[in-house]
Amino acid sequence: MPKSDQESLAIRSRFAMAAATALVVANVAVPLLWGDVYPFTSAPMFRDSPRQFCNYRVYSPAGDELPVVNWNLERVYDGNPVGYGVGVKPPPVLEQEFGVVPDEAALRKHLETQFARPGNSQYEFIDAVQDVIGATPERRVGVVRTNRWRIDRPAHALSEGN
């Protein structure tokens, strides 16, 4: 191989090595300094490591199961912290932080506002069931607790409590 070809190859090799090094450095530095900037990411998926989460069911006064999406009780967790990445604004669901189990007061407040949504105001009350999913004593993942509450439509609340 002629000397000029060897020099040209060496220059291209050094340039390729410098470009690869710059890419690796950018892959570390960009997420730390500016957050997620395509194509660099801080790899947030599943870093929140939740210990528990909830599934919900909603029942009409007649006992029919209602779609949880109508009551904003669906889970929008995609592996990223809620609202992080993808550029999609999640709906105003109860679960704003995956792994946090809402108590009765938070669930009641959320559902009382949902009676104002189209189609929901026809019910005098609903029964909401919260299944808390987590580690079971048998060292498996499953339902560890089930809570059930009756939520009255605010304009026609019959009584405080259950």
Short mmCIF file of N, CA and C in Angstrom, two decimals:
data_model
loop_
_atom_site.label_atom_id
_atom_site.label_comp_id
_atom_site.label_asym_id
_atom_site.label_seq_id
_atom_site.Cartn_x
_atom_site.Cartn_y
_atom_site.Cartn_z
N MET A 1 0.85 -1.17 0.00
CA MET A 1 0.00 0.00 0.00
C MET A 1 0.90 1.24 0.00
N PRO A 2 0.65 2.17 -0.94
CA PRO A 2 1.48 3.38 -0.99
C PRO A 2 1.34 4.20 0.30
N LYS A 3 2.41 4.97 0.56
CA LYS A 3 2.45 5.76 1.79
C LYS A 3 1.29 6.75 1.88
N SER A 4 0.87 7.39 0.79
CA SER A 4 -0.23 8.35 0.82
C SER A 4 -1.56 7.66 1.18
N ASP A 5 -1.75 6.41 0.70
CA ASP A 5 -2.96 5.66 1.07
C ASP A 5 -2.94 5.30 2.55
N GLN A 6 -1.75 4.96 3.08
CA GLN A 6 -1.63 4.64 4.50
C GLN A 6 -1.95 5.86 5.36
N GLU A 7 -1.44 7.02 4.95
CA GLU A 7 -1.70 8.25 5.69
C GLU A 7 -3.18 8.61 5.63
N SER A 8 -3.78 8.44 4.46
CA SER A 8 -5.20 8.72 4.31
C SER A 8 -6.03 7.78 5.19
N LEU A 9 -5.66 6.50 5.23
CA LEU A 9 -6.36 5.53 6.07
C LEU A 9 -6.21 5.88 7.55
N ALA A 10 -5.02 6.30 7.94
CA ALA A 10 -4.78 6.67 9.34
C ALA A 10 -5.61 7.88 9.72
N ILE A 11 -5.70 8.87 8.82
CA ILE A 11 -6.51 10.06 9.10
C ILE A 11 -7.98 9.69 9.24
N ARG A 12 -8.49 8.84 8.33
CA ARG A 12 -9.89 8.40 8.41
C ARG A 12 -10.14 7.60 9.68
N SER A 13 -9.18 6.78 10.08
CA SER A 13 -9.33 5.98 11.30
C SER A 13 -9.39 6.88 12.53
N ARG A 14 -8.51 7.90 12.57
CA ARG A 14 -8.52 8.84 13.70
C ARG A 14 -9.83 9.62 13.73
N PHE A 15 -10.32 10.03 12.55
CA PHE A 15 -11.58 10.76 12.48
C PHE A 15 -12.73 9.87 12.96
N ALA A 16 -12.76 8.61 12.53
CA ALA A 16 -13.82 7.69 12.96
C ALA A 16 -13.76 7.46 14.47
N MET A 17 -12.55 7.32 15.01
CA MET A 17 -12.40 7.12 16.45
C MET A 17 -12.84 8.37 17.21
N ALA A 18 -12.52 9.55 16.71
CA ALA A 18 -12.94 10.79 17.36
C ALA A 18 -14.45 10.94 17.31
N ALA A 19 -15.07 10.59 16.18
CA ALA A 19 -16.53 10.67 16.05
C ALA A 19 -17.21 9.70 17.01
N ALA A 20 -16.69 8.48 17.11
CA ALA A 20 -17.27 7.49 18.03
C ALA A 20 -17.12 7.95 19.48
N THR A 21 -15.96 8.52 19.81
CA THR A 21 -15.74 9.01 21.17
C THR A 21 -16.68 10.17 21.48
N ALA A 22 -16.86 11.08 20.52
CA ALA A 22 -17.78 12.20 20.72
C ALA A 22 -19.21 11.71 20.93
N LEU A 23 -19.63 10.68 20.21
CA LEU A 23 -20.97 10.13 20.36
C LEU A 23 -21.16 9.52 21.75
N VAL A 24 -20.16 8.78 22.22
CA VAL A 24 -20.25 8.18 23.56
C VAL A 24 -20.30 9.27 24.63
N VAL A 25 -19.46 10.29 24.50
CA VAL A 25 -19.46 11.39 25.47
C VAL A 25 -20.80 12.12 25.44
N ALA A 26 -21.33 12.38 24.26
CA ALA A 26 -22.62 13.06 24.13
C ALA A 26 -23.75 12.22 24.73
N ASN A 27 -23.67 10.90 24.57
CA ASN A 27 -24.70 10.01 25.11
C ASN A 27 -24.77 10.10 26.63
N VAL A 28 -23.66 10.42 27.26
CA VAL A 28 -23.63 10.58 28.72
C VAL A 28 -23.95 12.03 29.11
N ALA A 29 -23.33 12.97 28.42
CA ALA A 29 -23.41 14.38 28.82
C ALA A 29 -24.76 15.03 28.50
N VAL A 30 -25.32 14.78 27.33
CA VAL A 30 -26.56 15.46 26.91
C VAL A 30 -27.71 15.20 27.88
N PRO A 31 -28.01 13.93 28.24
CA PRO A 31 -29.12 13.72 29.19
C PRO A 31 -28.86 14.35 30.57
N LEU A 32 -27.61 14.37 31.00
CA LEU A 32 -27.31 14.98 32.30
C LEU A 32 -27.47 16.49 32.27
N LEU A 33 -27.10 17.11 31.16
CA LEU A 33 -27.14 18.57 31.08
C LEU A 33 -28.48 19.12 30.60
N TRP A 34 -29.13 18.46 29.61
CA TRP A 34 -30.33 19.02 29.00
C TRP A 34 -31.54 18.09 29.05
N GLY A 35 -31.40 16.92 29.62
CA GLY A 35 -32.53 15.98 29.64
C GLY A 35 -32.60 15.23 28.33
N ASP A 36 -33.77 14.76 28.01
CA ASP A 36 -33.93 13.96 26.79
C ASP A 36 -33.94 14.85 25.56
N VAL A 37 -32.95 14.69 24.73
CA VAL A 37 -32.85 15.36 23.45
C VAL A 37 -32.53 14.27 22.44
N TYR A 38 -33.47 14.07 21.51
CA TYR A 38 -33.29 12.99 20.55
C TYR A 38 -31.95 13.11 19.86
N PRO A 39 -31.20 12.06 19.72
CA PRO A 39 -31.45 10.65 20.02
C PRO A 39 -30.90 10.21 21.37
N PHE A 40 -30.59 11.16 22.24
CA PHE A 40 -30.00 10.83 23.52
C PHE A 40 -31.08 10.79 24.60
N THR A 41 -30.97 9.83 25.50
CA THR A 41 -31.97 9.69 26.55
C THR A 41 -31.31 9.31 27.86
N SER A 42 -31.96 9.66 28.94
CA SER A 42 -31.47 9.27 30.26
C SER A 42 -31.99 7.89 30.65
N ALA A 43 -32.69 7.23 29.72
CA ALA A 43 -33.22 5.88 29.93
C ALA A 43 -34.05 5.77 31.20
N PRO A 44 -35.18 6.51 31.27
CA PRO A 44 -35.97 6.51 32.49
C PRO A 44 -36.86 5.29 32.68
N MET A 45 -37.01 4.46 31.64
CA MET A 45 -38.00 3.39 31.73
C MET A 45 -37.77 2.49 32.95
N PHE A 46 -38.83 2.35 33.71
CA PHE A 46 -38.91 1.46 34.87
C PHE A 46 -37.95 1.84 36.00
N ARG A 47 -37.40 3.05 35.97
CA ARG A 47 -36.48 3.43 37.03
C ARG A 47 -37.20 3.77 38.32
N ASP A 48 -38.54 3.98 38.25
CA ASP A 48 -39.27 4.31 39.46
C ASP A 48 -39.50 3.09 40.35
N SER A 49 -39.35 1.89 39.83
CA SER A 49 -39.40 0.65 40.60
C SER A 49 -40.57 0.61 41.59
N PRO A 50 -41.80 0.65 41.09
CA PRO A 50 -42.96 0.66 41.99
C PRO A 50 -43.09 -0.64 42.77
N ARG A 51 -43.57 -0.53 43.99
CA ARG A 51 -43.80 -1.70 44.85
C ARG A 51 -45.26 -2.14 44.81
N GLN A 52 -46.16 -1.19 44.53
CA GLN A 52 -47.59 -1.49 44.45
C GLN A 52 -48.21 -0.61 43.37
N PHE A 53 -49.34 -1.06 42.86
CA PHE A 53 -50.14 -0.24 41.96
C PHE A 53 -51.58 -0.71 42.08
N CYS A 54 -52.50 -0.01 41.42
CA CYS A 54 -53.92 -0.32 41.58
C CYS A 54 -54.59 -0.60 40.25
N ASN A 55 -55.55 -1.50 40.30
CA ASN A 55 -56.51 -1.70 39.22
C ASN A 55 -57.87 -1.30 39.78
N TYR A 56 -58.71 -0.75 38.92
CA TYR A 56 -60.01 -0.28 39.38
C TYR A 56 -61.13 -0.91 38.57
N ARG A 57 -62.27 -1.02 39.23
CA ARG A 57 -63.52 -1.40 38.57
C ARG A 57 -64.59 -0.46 39.09
N VAL A 58 -65.53 -0.11 38.23
CA VAL A 58 -66.61 0.80 38.60
C VAL A 58 -67.92 0.11 38.24
N TYR A 59 -68.89 0.15 39.17
CA TYR A 59 -70.18 -0.50 38.96
C TYR A 59 -71.31 0.51 39.11
N SER A 60 -72.31 0.36 38.26
CA SER A 60 -73.50 1.21 38.32
C SER A 60 -74.38 0.74 39.48
N PRO A 61 -75.42 1.52 39.82
CA PRO A 61 -76.35 1.08 40.88
C PRO A 61 -77.00 -0.27 40.56
N ALA A 62 -77.14 -0.58 39.27
CA ALA A 62 -77.73 -1.87 38.88
C ALA A 62 -76.73 -3.02 38.95
N GLY A 63 -75.47 -2.70 39.24
CA GLY A 63 -74.45 -3.74 39.34
C GLY A 63 -73.70 -3.99 38.05
N ASP A 64 -73.97 -3.21 37.02
CA ASP A 64 -73.27 -3.38 35.74
C ASP A 64 -71.89 -2.73 35.84
N GLU A 65 -70.89 -3.43 35.30
CA GLU A 65 -69.55 -2.85 35.29
C GLU A 65 -69.48 -1.75 34.23
N LEU A 66 -68.94 -0.60 34.61
CA LEU A 66 -68.82 0.54 33.72
C LEU A 66 -67.37 0.67 33.24
N PRO A 67 -67.17 1.22 32.05
CA PRO A 67 -65.79 1.38 31.55
C PRO A 67 -64.99 2.35 32.44
N VAL A 68 -63.84 1.91 32.91
CA VAL A 68 -63.02 2.76 33.77
C VAL A 68 -62.52 4.00 33.04
N VAL A 69 -62.43 3.93 31.72
CA VAL A 69 -61.98 5.09 30.94
C VAL A 69 -62.98 6.25 31.08
N ASN A 70 -64.26 5.94 31.27
CA ASN A 70 -65.27 6.99 31.46
C ASN A 70 -65.11 7.70 32.80
N TRP A 71 -64.37 7.09 33.71
CA TRP A 71 -64.19 7.66 35.05
C TRP A 71 -62.73 8.07 35.29
N ASN A 72 -61.93 8.07 34.24
CA ASN A 72 -60.51 8.42 34.30
C ASN A 72 -59.77 7.61 35.36
N LEU A 73 -60.03 6.32 35.36
CA LEU A 73 -59.35 5.42 36.29
C LEU A 73 -58.41 4.45 35.57
N GLU A 74 -58.24 4.64 34.26
CA GLU A 74 -57.33 3.76 33.52
C GLU A 74 -55.88 4.10 33.87
N ARG A 75 -55.02 3.13 33.65
CA ARG A 75 -53.59 3.35 33.90
C ARG A 75 -52.95 3.79 32.60
N VAL A 76 -52.19 4.86 32.65
CA VAL A 76 -51.51 5.37 31.45
C VAL A 76 -50.01 5.17 31.56
N TYR A 77 -49.58 4.40 32.51
CA TYR A 77 -48.15 4.15 32.72
C TYR A 77 -47.57 3.39 31.54
N ASP A 78 -46.49 3.92 30.98
CA ASP A 78 -45.84 3.27 29.84
C ASP A 78 -44.41 2.88 30.15
N GLY A 79 -44.06 2.83 31.42
CA GLY A 79 -42.70 2.50 31.81
C GLY A 79 -41.89 3.73 32.16
N ASN A 80 -42.33 4.90 31.69
CA ASN A 80 -41.67 6.16 32.01
C ASN A 80 -42.42 6.81 33.16
N PRO A 81 -41.75 7.66 33.92
CA PRO A 81 -42.50 8.44 34.90
C PRO A 81 -43.62 9.20 34.19
N VAL A 82 -44.78 9.34 34.83
CA VAL A 82 -45.95 9.95 34.19
C VAL A 82 -45.60 11.33 33.65
N GLY A 83 -45.93 11.56 32.38
CA GLY A 83 -45.68 12.84 31.73
C GLY A 83 -44.28 12.99 31.18
N TYR A 84 -43.44 11.97 31.30
CA TYR A 84 -42.05 12.04 30.86
C TYR A 84 -41.91 11.45 29.47
N GLY A 85 -41.22 12.14 28.60
CA GLY A 85 -40.94 11.61 27.28
C GLY A 85 -42.12 11.72 26.34
N VAL A 86 -42.12 11.00 25.32
CA VAL A 86 -43.08 10.82 24.23
C VAL A 86 -43.89 12.03 23.79
N GLY A 87 -43.93 13.12 24.52
CA GLY A 87 -44.62 14.32 24.08
C GLY A 87 -46.13 14.24 24.11
N VAL A 88 -46.70 13.25 24.77
CA VAL A 88 -48.14 13.09 24.86
C VAL A 88 -48.59 13.48 26.26
N LYS A 89 -49.56 14.37 26.32
CA LYS A 89 -50.08 14.77 27.63
C LYS A 89 -51.10 13.73 28.08
N PRO A 90 -50.85 13.07 29.21
CA PRO A 90 -51.79 12.04 29.66
C PRO A 90 -53.11 12.65 30.11
N PRO A 91 -54.21 11.88 30.02
CA PRO A 91 -55.49 12.39 30.50
C PRO A 91 -55.45 12.60 32.01
N PRO A 92 -56.42 13.33 32.56
CA PRO A 92 -56.40 13.61 34.00
C PRO A 92 -56.86 12.41 34.82
N VAL A 93 -56.07 11.35 34.76
CA VAL A 93 -56.41 10.13 35.48
C VAL A 93 -56.04 10.26 36.96
N LEU A 94 -56.61 9.39 37.77
CA LEU A 94 -56.31 9.40 39.20
C LEU A 94 -54.84 9.11 39.45
N GLU A 95 -54.30 8.15 38.73
CA GLU A 95 -52.92 7.72 38.93
C GLU A 95 -51.95 8.72 38.30
N GLN A 96 -51.48 9.66 39.09
CA GLN A 96 -50.53 10.64 38.58
C GLN A 96 -49.09 10.23 38.85
N GLU A 97 -48.90 9.26 39.74
CA GLU A 97 -47.57 8.74 40.01
C GLU A 97 -47.71 7.23 40.20
N PHE A 98 -47.15 6.48 39.25
CA PHE A 98 -47.27 5.03 39.30
C PHE A 98 -46.58 4.51 40.55
N GLY A 99 -47.26 3.63 41.26
CA GLY A 99 -46.71 3.05 42.47
C GLY A 99 -47.26 3.68 43.73
N VAL A 100 -47.99 4.78 43.60
CA VAL A 100 -48.62 5.42 44.75
C VAL A 100 -50.06 4.94 44.82
N VAL A 101 -50.44 4.39 45.95
CA VAL A 101 -51.80 3.87 46.14
C VAL A 101 -52.66 4.98 46.74
N PRO A 102 -53.63 5.51 45.97
CA PRO A 102 -54.49 6.57 46.51
C PRO A 102 -55.36 6.06 47.64
N ASP A 103 -55.58 6.90 48.63
CA ASP A 103 -56.46 6.52 49.73
C ASP A 103 -57.91 6.82 49.35
N GLU A 104 -58.82 6.51 50.27
CA GLU A 104 -60.25 6.71 49.99
C GLU A 104 -60.58 8.16 49.68
N ALA A 105 -60.00 9.09 50.42
CA ALA A 105 -60.32 10.50 50.21
C ALA A 105 -59.92 10.96 48.81
N ALA A 106 -58.74 10.55 48.35
CA ALA A 106 -58.28 10.94 47.01
C ALA A 106 -59.16 10.31 45.93
N LEU A 107 -59.52 9.04 46.11
CA LEU A 107 -60.38 8.36 45.13
C LEU A 107 -61.76 8.99 45.11
N ARG A 108 -62.31 9.27 46.28
CA ARG A 108 -63.64 9.87 46.38
C ARG A 108 -63.66 11.25 45.71
N LYS A 109 -62.67 12.07 45.99
CA LYS A 109 -62.59 13.42 45.40
C LYS A 109 -62.49 13.32 43.87
N HIS A 110 -61.65 12.40 43.38
CA HIS A 110 -61.49 12.23 41.93
C HIS A 110 -62.81 11.79 41.29
N LEU A 111 -63.45 10.79 41.87
CA LEU A 111 -64.68 10.26 41.26
C LEU A 111 -65.84 11.24 41.34
N GLU A 112 -65.91 12.03 42.40
CA GLU A 112 -66.99 13.02 42.49
C GLU A 112 -66.90 14.03 41.35
N THR A 113 -65.69 14.36 40.93
CA THR A 113 -65.55 15.28 39.79
C THR A 113 -65.91 14.61 38.47
N GLN A 114 -65.81 13.29 38.42
CA GLN A 114 -66.08 12.57 37.17
C GLN A 114 -67.57 12.44 36.87
N PHE A 115 -68.42 12.69 37.87
CA PHE A 115 -69.87 12.66 37.60
C PHE A 115 -70.27 13.75 36.62
N ALA A 116 -69.45 14.78 36.48
CA ALA A 116 -69.75 15.88 35.55
C ALA A 116 -69.47 15.51 34.09
N ARG A 117 -68.77 14.43 33.86
CA ARG A 117 -68.47 14.02 32.49
C ARG A 117 -69.73 13.50 31.80
N PRO A 118 -69.83 13.69 30.49
CA PRO A 118 -71.01 13.22 29.75
C PRO A 118 -71.26 11.73 29.99
N GLY A 119 -72.50 11.41 30.30
CA GLY A 119 -72.89 10.02 30.52
C GLY A 119 -72.76 9.54 31.94
N ASN A 120 -72.00 10.25 32.76
CA ASN A 120 -71.80 9.81 34.14
C ASN A 120 -72.81 10.38 35.11
N SER A 121 -73.44 11.49 34.75
CA SER A 121 -74.35 12.15 35.68
C SER A 121 -75.68 11.40 35.84
N GLN A 122 -75.91 10.39 35.03
CA GLN A 122 -77.16 9.63 35.12
C GLN A 122 -77.22 8.73 36.35
N TYR A 123 -76.09 8.50 37.00
CA TYR A 123 -76.05 7.58 38.14
C TYR A 123 -76.16 8.34 39.45
N GLU A 124 -77.01 7.85 40.36
CA GLU A 124 -77.13 8.42 41.70
C GLU A 124 -75.87 8.15 42.51
N PHE A 125 -75.28 7.00 42.25
CA PHE A 125 -74.05 6.62 42.93
C PHE A 125 -73.35 5.58 42.07
N ILE A 126 -72.10 5.31 42.40
CA ILE A 126 -71.36 4.21 41.79
C ILE A 126 -70.65 3.47 42.91
N ASP A 127 -70.31 2.24 42.65
CA ASP A 127 -69.45 1.49 43.55
C ASP A 127 -68.10 1.37 42.88
N ALA A 128 -67.06 1.81 43.58
CA ALA A 128 -65.70 1.75 43.05
C ALA A 128 -64.93 0.68 43.80
N VAL A 129 -64.26 -0.16 43.04
CA VAL A 129 -63.45 -1.23 43.62
C VAL A 129 -61.99 -0.96 43.26
N GLN A 130 -61.15 -0.96 44.28
CA GLN A 130 -59.72 -0.73 44.11
C GLN A 130 -58.99 -2.02 44.50
N ASP A 131 -58.34 -2.65 43.53
CA ASP A 131 -57.48 -3.80 43.81
C ASP A 131 -56.05 -3.30 43.90
N VAL A 132 -55.43 -3.49 45.06
CA VAL A 132 -54.04 -3.09 45.24
C VAL A 132 -53.18 -4.31 44.89
N ILE A 133 -52.30 -4.13 43.91
CA ILE A 133 -51.45 -5.21 43.42
C ILE A 133 -50.05 -4.99 43.99
N GLY A 134 -49.46 -6.06 44.49
CA GLY A 134 -48.10 -5.96 45.04
C GLY A 134 -47.57 -7.34 45.37
N ALA A 135 -46.54 -7.39 46.18
CA ALA A 135 -45.93 -8.65 46.57
C ALA A 135 -46.81 -9.35 47.60
N THR A 136 -47.14 -10.61 47.33
CA THR A 136 -47.96 -11.40 48.25
C THR A 136 -47.05 -12.15 49.22
N PRO A 137 -47.60 -12.65 50.32
CA PRO A 137 -46.78 -13.43 51.26
C PRO A 137 -46.16 -14.68 50.61
N GLU A 138 -46.76 -15.15 49.51
CA GLU A 138 -46.23 -16.33 48.81
C GLU A 138 -45.08 -15.96 47.87
N ARG A 139 -44.59 -14.72 47.97
CA ARG A 139 -43.50 -14.22 47.13
C ARG A 139 -43.87 -14.20 45.65
N ARG A 140 -45.10 -13.80 45.40
CA ARG A 140 -45.60 -13.61 44.04
C ARG A 140 -46.19 -12.21 43.95
N VAL A 141 -46.59 -11.84 42.75
CA VAL A 141 -47.27 -10.57 42.56
C VAL A 141 -48.75 -10.86 42.38
N GLY A 142 -49.58 -10.18 43.15
CA GLY A 142 -51.02 -10.40 43.06
C GLY A 142 -51.77 -9.37 43.87
N VAL A 143 -53.06 -9.59 44.02
CA VAL A 143 -53.91 -8.68 44.79
C VAL A 143 -53.58 -8.87 46.27
N VAL A 144 -53.17 -7.78 46.90
CA VAL A 144 -52.85 -7.83 48.33
C VAL A 144 -53.98 -7.25 49.18
N ARG A 145 -54.83 -6.44 48.54
CA ARG A 145 -55.94 -5.83 49.28
C ARG A 145 -56.98 -5.35 48.26
N THR A 146 -58.23 -5.48 48.61
CA THR A 146 -59.32 -4.96 47.78
C THR A 146 -60.17 -4.04 48.64
N ASN A 147 -60.38 -2.83 48.14
CA ASN A 147 -61.23 -1.86 48.83
C ASN A 147 -62.43 -1.58 47.95
N ARG A 148 -63.58 -1.39 48.59
CA ARG A 148 -64.80 -1.08 47.85
C ARG A 148 -65.50 0.08 48.54
N TRP A 149 -65.83 1.10 47.74
CA TRP A 149 -66.50 2.28 48.29
C TRP A 149 -67.69 2.66 47.43
N ARG A 150 -68.71 3.17 48.07
CA ARG A 150 -69.86 3.73 47.36
C ARG A 150 -69.65 5.24 47.28
N ILE A 151 -69.72 5.77 46.09
CA ILE A 151 -69.51 7.19 45.85
C ILE A 151 -70.82 7.78 45.34
N ASP A 152 -71.39 8.71 46.11
CA ASP A 152 -72.64 9.36 45.70
C ASP A 152 -72.36 10.49 44.73
N ARG A 153 -73.30 10.71 43.83
CA ARG A 153 -73.22 11.86 42.95
C ARG A 153 -73.31 13.11 43.81
N PRO A 154 -72.39 14.06 43.72
CA PRO A 154 -72.33 15.20 44.64
C PRO A 154 -73.62 16.00 44.74
N ALA A 155 -74.31 16.23 43.66
CA ALA A 155 -75.52 17.05 43.71
C ALA A 155 -76.65 16.36 44.48
N HIS A 156 -76.59 15.07 44.61
CA HIS A 156 -77.65 14.31 45.27
C HIS A 156 -77.08 13.42 46.38
N ALA A 157 -76.05 13.89 47.06
CA ALA A 157 -75.43 13.08 48.10
C ALA A 157 -76.48 12.74 49.16
N LEU A 158 -76.59 11.46 49.44
CA LEU A 158 -77.60 11.02 50.41
C LEU A 158 -77.08 11.00 51.84
N SER A 159 -75.79 10.70 51.97
CA SER A 159 -75.23 10.65 53.32
C SER A 159 -73.71 10.74 53.23
N GLU A 160 -73.11 11.07 54.33
CA GLU A 160 -71.65 11.08 54.38
C GLU A 160 -71.20 9.68 54.72
N GLY A 161 -70.15 9.24 54.09
CA GLY A 161 -69.62 7.92 54.38
C GLY A 161 -70.25 6.86 53.50
N ASN A 162 -70.15 5.61 53.95
CA ASN A 162 -70.58 4.46 53.13
C ASN A 162 -72.02 4.15 53.35
#
